[in-house]
GROMACS .gro file of C-alpha atoms in nm:
model
  412
    1UNK     CA    1   0.620   5.744  -1.935
    2UNK     CA    2   0.400   5.551  -2.177
    3UNK     CA    3   0.115   5.540  -1.923
    4UNK     CA    4   0.147   5.889  -1.780
    5UNK     CA    5  -0.021   6.132  -2.024
    6UNK     CA    6  -0.389   6.129  -2.117
    7UNK     CA    7  -0.458   6.243  -2.471
    8UNK     CA    8  -0.775   6.305  -2.671
    9UNK     CA    9  -0.799   6.204  -3.034
   10UNK     CA   10  -0.705   6.424  -3.326
   11UNK     CA   11  -0.986   6.609  -3.498
   12UNK     CA   12  -1.114   6.463  -3.823
   13UNK     CA   13  -1.186   6.654  -4.142
   14UNK     CA   14  -1.257   6.595  -4.509
   15UNK     CA   15  -1.065   6.704  -4.816
   16UNK     CA   16  -1.127   7.068  -4.905
   17UNK     CA   17  -1.138   7.129  -5.277
   18UNK     CA   18  -1.150   7.510  -5.258
   19UNK     CA   19  -1.369   7.494  -5.568
   20UNK     CA   20  -1.355   7.836  -5.730
   21UNK     CA   21  -1.631   7.775  -5.980
   22UNK     CA   22  -1.821   8.100  -6.029
   23UNK     CA   23  -1.591   8.313  -5.814
   24UNK     CA   24  -1.235   8.259  -5.943
   25UNK     CA   25  -1.254   8.443  -6.273
   26UNK     CA   26  -0.884   8.500  -6.337
   27UNK     CA   27  -0.565   8.295  -6.319
   28UNK     CA   28  -0.425   8.444  -5.992
   29UNK     CA   29  -0.743   8.339  -5.810
   30UNK     CA   30  -0.727   7.985  -5.949
   31UNK     CA   31  -0.362   7.957  -5.849
   32UNK     CA   32  -0.432   8.075  -5.493
   33UNK     CA   33  -0.711   7.823  -5.450
   34UNK     CA   34  -0.490   7.545  -5.588
   35UNK     CA   35  -0.220   7.640  -5.338
   36UNK     CA   36  -0.467   7.649  -5.051
   37UNK     CA   37  -0.582   7.301  -5.148
   38UNK     CA   38  -0.232   7.156  -5.181
   39UNK     CA   39  -0.082   7.314  -4.866
   40UNK     CA   40  -0.379   7.194  -4.663
   41UNK     CA   41  -0.349   6.841  -4.801
   42UNK     CA   42   0.026   6.837  -4.738
   43UNK     CA   43  -0.027   6.936  -4.374
   44UNK     CA   44  -0.304   6.684  -4.310
   45UNK     CA   45  -0.088   6.407  -4.456
   46UNK     CA   46   0.174   6.465  -4.187
   47UNK     CA   47  -0.069   6.392  -3.903
   48UNK     CA   48  -0.079   6.026  -4.013
   49UNK     CA   49   0.293   6.004  -4.090
   50UNK     CA   50   0.483   5.804  -3.828
   51UNK     CA   51   0.812   5.979  -3.908
   52UNK     CA   52   0.681   6.336  -3.930
   53UNK     CA   53   0.873   6.577  -3.710
   54UNK     CA   54   0.748   6.885  -3.523
   55UNK     CA   55   0.971   7.103  -3.738
   56UNK     CA   56   0.816   6.970  -4.059
   57UNK     CA   57   0.463   7.002  -3.923
   58UNK     CA   58   0.517   7.364  -3.822
   59UNK     CA   59   0.677   7.441  -4.159
   60UNK     CA   60   0.380   7.297  -4.348
   61UNK     CA   61   0.131   7.454  -4.107
   62UNK     CA   62   0.275   7.802  -4.152
   63UNK     CA   63   0.283   7.755  -4.531
   64UNK     CA   64  -0.093   7.690  -4.517
   65UNK     CA   65  -0.167   7.952  -4.254
   66UNK     CA   66  -0.006   8.240  -4.445
   67UNK     CA   67  -0.252   8.171  -4.729
   68UNK     CA   68  -0.548   8.098  -4.502
   69UNK     CA   69  -0.500   8.416  -4.296
   70UNK     CA   70  -0.551   8.613  -4.617
   71UNK     CA   71  -0.867   8.416  -4.697
   72UNK     CA   72  -1.019   8.472  -4.352
   73UNK     CA   73  -0.884   8.831  -4.320
   74UNK     CA   74  -1.082   8.924  -4.009
   75UNK     CA   75  -0.940   9.275  -4.025
   76UNK     CA   76  -1.149   9.347  -4.334
   77UNK     CA   77  -1.518   9.400  -4.256
   78UNK     CA   78  -1.628   9.346  -4.617
   79UNK     CA   79  -1.427   9.030  -4.687
   80UNK     CA   80  -1.678   8.804  -4.862
   81UNK     CA   81  -1.408   8.547  -4.941
   82UNK     CA   82  -1.412   8.447  -4.575
   83UNK     CA   83  -1.758   8.293  -4.624
   84UNK     CA   84  -1.705   8.135  -4.966
   85UNK     CA   85  -1.610   7.782  -4.861
   86UNK     CA   86  -1.764   7.532  -4.623
   87UNK     CA   87  -1.537   7.350  -4.376
   88UNK     CA   88  -1.615   7.035  -4.186
   89UNK     CA   89  -1.435   6.917  -3.872
   90UNK     CA   90  -1.512   6.654  -3.612
   91UNK     CA   91  -1.449   6.727  -3.246
   92UNK     CA   92  -1.163   6.587  -3.040
   93UNK     CA   93  -1.412   6.524  -2.758
   94UNK     CA   94  -1.696   6.363  -2.957
   95UNK     CA   95  -1.660   5.990  -2.998
   96UNK     CA   96  -1.903   5.928  -3.288
   97UNK     CA   97  -1.726   6.145  -3.547
   98UNK     CA   98  -2.021   6.386  -3.575
   99UNK     CA   99  -1.876   6.695  -3.742
  100UNK     CA  100  -1.931   7.065  -3.711
  101UNK     CA  101  -1.984   7.245  -4.040
  102UNK     CA  102  -1.928   7.617  -4.083
  103UNK     CA  103  -1.895   7.829  -4.394
  104UNK     CA  104  -1.622   8.044  -4.244
  105UNK     CA  105  -1.249   8.043  -4.313
  106UNK     CA  106  -1.191   8.166  -3.958
  107UNK     CA  107  -1.341   7.840  -3.831
  108UNK     CA  108  -1.095   7.653  -4.051
  109UNK     CA  109  -0.805   7.857  -3.914
  110UNK     CA  110  -0.893   7.794  -3.550
  111UNK     CA  111  -0.964   7.424  -3.614
  112UNK     CA  112  -0.639   7.360  -3.799
  113UNK     CA  113  -0.440   7.544  -3.532
  114UNK     CA  114  -0.604   7.318  -3.274
  115UNK     CA  115  -0.512   7.012  -3.477
  116UNK     CA  116  -0.148   7.123  -3.482
  117UNK     CA  117  -0.152   7.189  -3.107
  118UNK     CA  118  -0.307   6.850  -3.022
  119UNK     CA  119  -0.062   6.673  -3.254
  120UNK     CA  120   0.229   6.856  -3.089
  121UNK     CA  121   0.120   6.751  -2.740
  122UNK     CA  122   0.072   6.395  -2.862
  123UNK     CA  123   0.417   6.393  -3.019
  124UNK     CA  124   0.567   6.501  -2.687
  125UNK     CA  125   0.387   6.214  -2.514
  126UNK     CA  126   0.517   5.973  -2.780
  127UNK     CA  127   0.876   6.085  -2.721
  128UNK     CA  128   0.828   6.036  -2.347
  129UNK     CA  129   0.715   5.678  -2.414
  130UNK     CA  130   1.050   5.576  -2.561
  131UNK     CA  131   1.224   5.292  -2.381
  132UNK     CA  132   1.519   5.513  -2.292
  133UNK     CA  133   1.501   5.891  -2.253
  134UNK     CA  134   1.815   6.084  -2.343
  135UNK     CA  135   1.889   6.438  -2.230
  136UNK     CA  136   1.805   6.564  -2.579
  137UNK     CA  137   1.474   6.372  -2.571
  138UNK     CA  138   1.385   6.532  -2.239
  139UNK     CA  139   1.461   6.879  -2.366
  140UNK     CA  140   1.244   6.811  -2.670
  141UNK     CA  141   0.953   6.692  -2.453
  142UNK     CA  142   0.970   7.009  -2.246
  143UNK     CA  143   0.985   7.226  -2.558
  144UNK     CA  144   0.694   7.044  -2.724
  145UNK     CA  145   0.464   7.080  -2.424
  146UNK     CA  146   0.550   7.451  -2.393
  147UNK     CA  147   0.497   7.497  -2.768
  148UNK     CA  148   0.160   7.319  -2.754
  149UNK     CA  149   0.054   7.540  -2.461
  150UNK     CA  150   0.145   7.847  -2.664
  151UNK     CA  151  -0.059   7.737  -2.966
  152UNK     CA  152  -0.361   7.650  -2.748
  153UNK     CA  153  -0.332   7.997  -2.599
  154UNK     CA  154  -0.318   8.161  -2.943
  155UNK     CA  155  -0.628   7.973  -3.063
  156UNK     CA  156  -0.842   8.148  -2.803
  157UNK     CA  157  -0.790   8.480  -2.982
  158UNK     CA  158  -0.889   8.326  -3.316
  159UNK     CA  159  -1.196   8.153  -3.171
  160UNK     CA  160  -1.319   8.485  -3.031
  161UNK     CA  161  -1.335   8.616  -3.388
  162UNK     CA  162  -1.591   8.357  -3.499
  163UNK     CA  163  -1.926   8.511  -3.582
  164UNK     CA  164  -2.112   8.249  -3.379
  165UNK     CA  165  -2.004   8.156  -3.029
  166UNK     CA  166  -1.880   7.793  -3.015
  167UNK     CA  167  -2.118   7.549  -2.849
  168UNK     CA  168  -2.040   7.463  -2.488
  169UNK     CA  169  -1.815   7.161  -2.452
  170UNK     CA  170  -1.690   7.168  -2.811
  171UNK     CA  171  -1.327   7.210  -2.910
  172UNK     CA  172  -1.338   7.588  -2.958
  173UNK     CA  173  -1.524   7.656  -2.633
  174UNK     CA  174  -1.289   7.879  -2.430
  175UNK     CA  175  -1.315   7.639  -2.134
  176UNK     CA  176  -1.180   7.354  -2.348
  177UNK     CA  177  -0.903   7.567  -2.496
  178UNK     CA  178  -0.800   7.695  -2.153
  179UNK     CA  179  -0.796   7.341  -2.020
  180UNK     CA  180  -0.575   7.220  -2.305
  181UNK     CA  181  -0.337   7.512  -2.242
  182UNK     CA  182  -0.321   7.463  -1.866
  183UNK     CA  183  -0.270   7.088  -1.901
  184UNK     CA  184   0.018   7.136  -2.144
  185UNK     CA  185   0.171   7.398  -1.913
  186UNK     CA  186   0.139   7.164  -1.613
  187UNK     CA  187   0.287   6.870  -1.805
  188UNK     CA  188   0.581   7.085  -1.911
  189UNK     CA  189   0.639   7.159  -1.545
  190UNK     CA  190   0.628   6.787  -1.469
  191UNK     CA  191   0.935   6.759  -1.687
  192UNK     CA  192   1.101   7.035  -1.484
  193UNK     CA  193   1.018   6.857  -1.158
  194UNK     CA  194   1.167   6.530  -1.278
  195UNK     CA  195   1.480   6.720  -1.376
  196UNK     CA  196   1.499   6.885  -1.033
  197UNK     CA  197   1.469   6.549  -0.859
  198UNK     CA  198   1.730   6.385  -1.079
  199UNK     CA  199   1.998   6.648  -1.019
  200UNK     CA  200   1.907   6.664  -0.647
  201UNK     CA  201   1.786   7.022  -0.626
  202UNK     CA  202   1.680   7.148  -0.285
  203UNK     CA  203   1.374   6.968  -0.156
  204UNK     CA  204   1.210   7.307  -0.087
  205UNK     CA  205   1.230   7.396  -0.458
  206UNK     CA  206   1.088   7.058  -0.561
  207UNK     CA  207   0.799   7.104  -0.315
  208UNK     CA  208   0.732   7.452  -0.455
  209UNK     CA  209   0.735   7.332  -0.816
  210UNK     CA  210   0.504   7.041  -0.730
  211UNK     CA  211   0.265   7.276  -0.551
  212UNK     CA  212   0.247   7.509  -0.852
  213UNK     CA  213   0.194   7.210  -1.082
  214UNK     CA  214  -0.093   7.090  -0.865
  215UNK     CA  215  -0.255   7.434  -0.896
  216UNK     CA  216  -0.222   7.427  -1.277
  217UNK     CA  217  -0.404   7.094  -1.289
  218UNK     CA  218  -0.667   7.231  -1.049
  219UNK     CA  219  -0.730   7.528  -1.278
  220UNK     CA  220  -0.756   7.292  -1.577
  221UNK     CA  221  -1.012   7.079  -1.394
  222UNK     CA  222  -1.216   7.388  -1.305
  223UNK     CA  223  -1.243   7.470  -1.675
  224UNK     CA  224  -1.396   7.129  -1.746
  225UNK     CA  225  -1.619   7.146  -1.438
  226UNK     CA  226  -1.778   7.460  -1.584
  227UNK     CA  227  -1.899   7.260  -1.885
  228UNK     CA  228  -2.107   7.016  -1.676
  229UNK     CA  229  -2.089   6.737  -1.935
  230UNK     CA  230  -1.926   6.441  -1.763
  231UNK     CA  231  -2.034   6.211  -2.044
  232UNK     CA  232  -1.793   6.411  -2.263
  233UNK     CA  233  -1.516   6.522  -2.025
  234UNK     CA  234  -1.555   6.276  -1.735
  235UNK     CA  235  -1.247   6.070  -1.816
  236UNK     CA  236  -1.040   6.381  -1.887
  237UNK     CA  237  -1.142   6.528  -1.550
  238UNK     CA  238  -1.042   6.212  -1.365
  239UNK     CA  239  -0.698   6.233  -1.525
  240UNK     CA  240  -0.662   6.591  -1.405
  241UNK     CA  241  -0.788   6.498  -1.058
  242UNK     CA  242  -0.533   6.217  -1.044
  243UNK     CA  243  -0.255   6.464  -1.120
  244UNK     CA  244  -0.392   6.702  -0.854
  245UNK     CA  245  -0.378   6.428  -0.590
  246UNK     CA  246  -0.038   6.306  -0.711
  247UNK     CA  247   0.128   6.647  -0.693
  248UNK     CA  248  -0.041   6.720  -0.361
  249UNK     CA  249   0.133   6.407  -0.234
  250UNK     CA  250   0.456   6.513  -0.406
  251UNK     CA  251   0.441   6.858  -0.246
  252UNK     CA  252   0.403   6.723   0.106
  253UNK     CA  253   0.662   6.451   0.053
  254UNK     CA  254   0.930   6.705  -0.030
  255UNK     CA  255   0.800   6.946   0.233
  256UNK     CA  256   0.851   6.659   0.476
  257UNK     CA  257   1.207   6.610   0.352
  258UNK     CA  258   1.264   6.984   0.402
  259UNK     CA  259   1.133   6.963   0.759
  260UNK     CA  260   1.361   6.667   0.827
  261UNK     CA  261   1.660   6.863   0.700
  262UNK     CA  262   1.570   7.133   0.953
  263UNK     CA  263   1.551   6.863   1.226
  264UNK     CA  264   1.176   6.926   1.264
  265UNK     CA  265   1.125   6.552   1.266
  266UNK     CA  266   0.775   6.540   1.415
  267UNK     CA  267   0.648   6.780   1.150
  268UNK     CA  268   0.834   6.582   0.883
  269UNK     CA  269   0.653   6.263   0.986
  270UNK     CA  270   0.318   6.443   0.970
  271UNK     CA  271   0.390   6.576   0.620
  272UNK     CA  272   0.509   6.239   0.493
  273UNK     CA  273   0.214   6.053   0.644
  274UNK     CA  274  -0.022   6.288   0.461
  275UNK     CA  275   0.179   6.238   0.140
  276UNK     CA  276   0.143   5.862   0.185
  277UNK     CA  277  -0.234   5.890   0.233
  278UNK     CA  278  -0.266   6.102  -0.079
  279UNK     CA  279  -0.057   5.856  -0.276
  280UNK     CA  280  -0.288   5.575  -0.166
  281UNK     CA  281  -0.579   5.792  -0.278
  282UNK     CA  282  -0.410   5.828  -0.618
  283UNK     CA  283  -0.454   5.454  -0.667
  284UNK     CA  284  -0.828   5.490  -0.613
  285UNK     CA  285  -0.850   5.779  -0.859
  286UNK     CA  286  -0.660   5.569  -1.115
  287UNK     CA  287  -0.934   5.306  -1.097
  288UNK     CA  288  -1.204   5.572  -1.129
  289UNK     CA  289  -1.023   5.714  -1.432
  290UNK     CA  290  -1.013   5.377  -1.607
  291UNK     CA  291  -1.387   5.329  -1.558
  292UNK     CA  292  -1.493   5.686  -1.635
  293UNK     CA  293  -1.686   5.771  -1.951
  294UNK     CA  294  -1.581   6.042  -2.188
  295UNK     CA  295  -1.332   6.127  -2.457
  296UNK     CA  296  -0.970   6.020  -2.465
  297UNK     CA  297  -0.756   5.709  -2.487
  298UNK     CA  298  -0.736   5.529  -2.151
  299UNK     CA  299  -0.383   5.502  -2.011
  300UNK     CA  300  -0.264   5.330  -1.692
  301UNK     CA  301  -0.091   5.590  -1.475
  302UNK     CA  302  -0.056   5.348  -1.183
  303UNK     CA  303   0.165   5.129  -1.405
  304UNK     CA  304   0.397   5.413  -1.502
  305UNK     CA  305   0.748   5.361  -1.366
  306UNK     CA  306   0.754   5.729  -1.268
  307UNK     CA  307   0.448   5.667  -1.045
  308UNK     CA  308   0.587   5.346  -0.897
  309UNK     CA  309   0.931   5.494  -0.832
  310UNK     CA  310   0.779   5.787  -0.648
  311UNK     CA  311   0.589   5.545  -0.424
  312UNK     CA  312   0.918   5.374  -0.336
  313UNK     CA  313   1.089   5.707  -0.262
  314UNK     CA  314   0.798   5.826  -0.051
  315UNK     CA  315   0.807   5.508   0.157
  316UNK     CA  316   1.181   5.544   0.209
  317UNK     CA  317   1.152   5.906   0.324
  318UNK     CA  318   0.867   5.825   0.563
  319UNK     CA  319   1.048   5.527   0.715
  320UNK     CA  320   1.360   5.739   0.763
  321UNK     CA  321   1.165   6.018   0.935
  322UNK     CA  322   0.980   5.776   1.163
  323UNK     CA  323   1.302   5.592   1.247
  324UNK     CA  324   1.497   5.908   1.329
  325UNK     CA  325   1.210   6.048   1.534
  326UNK     CA  326   1.187   5.724   1.730
  327UNK     CA  327   1.560   5.692   1.799
  328UNK     CA  328   1.688   6.051   1.807
  329UNK     CA  329   1.440   6.337   1.820
  330UNK     CA  330   1.137   6.199   2.009
  331UNK     CA  331   0.925   6.490   1.886
  332UNK     CA  332   0.548   6.496   1.912
  333UNK     CA  333   0.375   6.452   1.579
  334UNK     CA  334   0.145   6.756   1.532
  335UNK     CA  335  -0.224   6.709   1.463
  336UNK     CA  336  -0.226   6.960   1.179
  337UNK     CA  337  -0.006   7.007   0.877
  338UNK     CA  338   0.217   7.315   0.877
  339UNK     CA  339   0.126   7.614   0.665
  340UNK     CA  340   0.298   7.607   0.330
  341UNK     CA  341   0.508   7.905   0.235
  342UNK     CA  342   0.639   7.788  -0.099
  343UNK     CA  343   0.767   7.994  -0.386
  344UNK     CA  344   0.955   7.848  -0.681
  345UNK     CA  345   1.243   8.083  -0.759
  346UNK     CA  346   1.311   7.919  -1.095
  347UNK     CA  347   1.204   7.625  -1.308
  348UNK     CA  348   0.851   7.747  -1.378
  349UNK     CA  349   0.731   7.645  -1.726
  350UNK     CA  350   0.560   7.908  -1.937
  351UNK     CA  351   0.387   7.861  -2.275
  352UNK     CA  352   0.605   7.934  -2.575
  353UNK     CA  353   0.435   8.225  -2.748
  354UNK     CA  354   0.303   8.133  -3.091
  355UNK     CA  355   0.214   8.392  -3.354
  356UNK     CA  356   0.047   8.321  -3.685
  357UNK     CA  357   0.254   8.412  -3.990
  358UNK     CA  358   0.169   8.733  -4.169
  359UNK     CA  359  -0.067   8.682  -4.459
  360UNK     CA  360   0.105   8.611  -4.788
  361UNK     CA  361   0.209   8.915  -4.989
  362UNK     CA  362   0.014   8.757  -5.275
  363UNK     CA  363  -0.306   8.881  -5.110
  364UNK     CA  364  -0.294   9.217  -5.285
  365UNK     CA  365  -0.533   9.416  -5.505
  366UNK     CA  366  -0.449   9.216  -5.817
  367UNK     CA  367  -0.538   8.884  -5.651
  368UNK     CA  368  -0.855   9.016  -5.491
  369UNK     CA  369  -0.963   9.155  -5.828
  370UNK     CA  370  -0.930   8.804  -5.972
  371UNK     CA  371  -1.230   8.692  -5.762
  372UNK     CA  372  -1.586   8.781  -5.854
  373UNK     CA  373  -1.802   8.773  -5.540
  374UNK     CA  374  -2.082   8.994  -5.669
  375UNK     CA  375  -2.331   8.708  -5.676
  376UNK     CA  376  -2.279   8.614  -5.312
  377UNK     CA  377  -2.561   8.756  -5.103
  378UNK     CA  378  -2.543   8.822  -4.732
  379UNK     CA  379  -2.765   8.520  -4.673
  380UNK     CA  380  -2.524   8.296  -4.863
  381UNK     CA  381  -2.230   8.442  -4.675
  382UNK     CA  382  -2.377   8.330  -4.345
  383UNK     CA  383  -2.462   7.970  -4.443
  384UNK     CA  384  -2.263   7.857  -4.140
  385UNK     CA  385  -2.502   7.632  -3.957
  386UNK     CA  386  -2.460   7.258  -3.924
  387UNK     CA  387  -2.668   7.185  -4.232
  388UNK     CA  388  -2.497   6.863  -4.337
  389UNK     CA  389  -2.352   6.740  -4.012
  390UNK     CA  390  -2.526   6.404  -4.036
  391UNK     CA  391  -2.245   6.275  -4.253
  392UNK     CA  392  -1.969   6.151  -4.026
  393UNK     CA  393  -1.609   6.252  -4.068
  394UNK     CA  394  -1.366   5.959  -4.047
  395UNK     CA  395  -1.115   5.970  -3.764
  396UNK     CA  396  -0.756   6.043  -3.856
  397UNK     CA  397  -0.554   5.723  -3.835
  398UNK     CA  398  -0.282   5.818  -3.591
  399UNK     CA  399   0.058   5.650  -3.590
  400UNK     CA  400   0.061   5.340  -3.369
  401UNK     CA  401   0.384   5.363  -3.173
  402UNK     CA  402   0.460   5.046  -2.979
  403UNK     CA  403   0.632   5.076  -2.643
  404UNK     CA  404   0.813   4.763  -2.532
  405UNK     CA  405   0.920   4.889  -2.191
  406UNK     CA  406   0.817   5.190  -1.986
  407UNK     CA  407   1.083   5.429  -1.864
  408UNK     CA  408   1.118   5.614  -1.540
  409UNK     CA  409   1.146   5.944  -1.725
  410UNK     CA  410   1.475   6.057  -1.582
  411UNK     CA  411   1.432   6.398  -1.738
  412UNK     CA  412   1.737   6.586  -1.866
   0.00000   0.00000   0.00000
């Protein structure tokens, strides 16, 4: 599956010193800022580590988040600490590294959560690109995509608590977050579909799962369409549109198999012919995707073994239906497709709910008293605008995982 999943780049950031000069007047404050600095650095280091595991990343992320939640403390209306440090992050959709700069710990919290979610989805794609997929690998891929969907979902709540609404088409725009969530949810369901095919579940269930998956990708594409910035999201949209066409074909292929099982051979031929036409259309969308502008690393879905194997299966089912209709049933092929009445009774993938850790118990009266924020005026608190965004943030150097041979992703 090395060519099957489109991914945007990780966000970039710079080292955060959490310099307490002038505000950290006692030892507990200094120690908290040191720990914020070290836990953040430890987490960022993992994003470039080729052998980092999801378990380690979540452990380090939660260690940072329990301190950061206390710093941002959105529940406290008079929390000046929230606006004491400036954070700089590049955007996963902006190619030139131009950062966004906000003096708001809540911005840091939402941005770092997004980094963890993107990394998690990328890790799942990396596992799927292994030359041979074991049952344990497949289970991990499913879990990772569901976990990523849950984190993307949780970020929306945090982004709503920013004092300034995120700019349209940037990472924390609710359209972008919803698209990331829906894509991860749909990709998790792709794993379920592959599992259903492998263990020869009823074709009606496979058709229902494929139809739901198509709708998830459609909803994701609608989120990006609302942004109206094809120069930013054009390539991403083409990936989603490819998956829409692919699972439309998949739905009608297995609906055709279902019709054949019911000896409705004429209708089966009609369904399978439509599935074939949609699969041919997928090839055209693949070419459009490769040429499209916008964020993301270009993959080659039409070279994925999963894609090629489906084409072979589709051809076999269509030839069988046409052959049996010609020799046995002699049924008229209808002009219109039948109405779909599909409902997946099980196998639907849902995001794994993610909750931020409770703020550290260290954030008590003694610690807060160790900070002196009396000199911070309201104007200084709200120095959030992009005042120094001309300085680029270097991209995070992601692990380069070589794939020697694609796999057919026989899931679980």
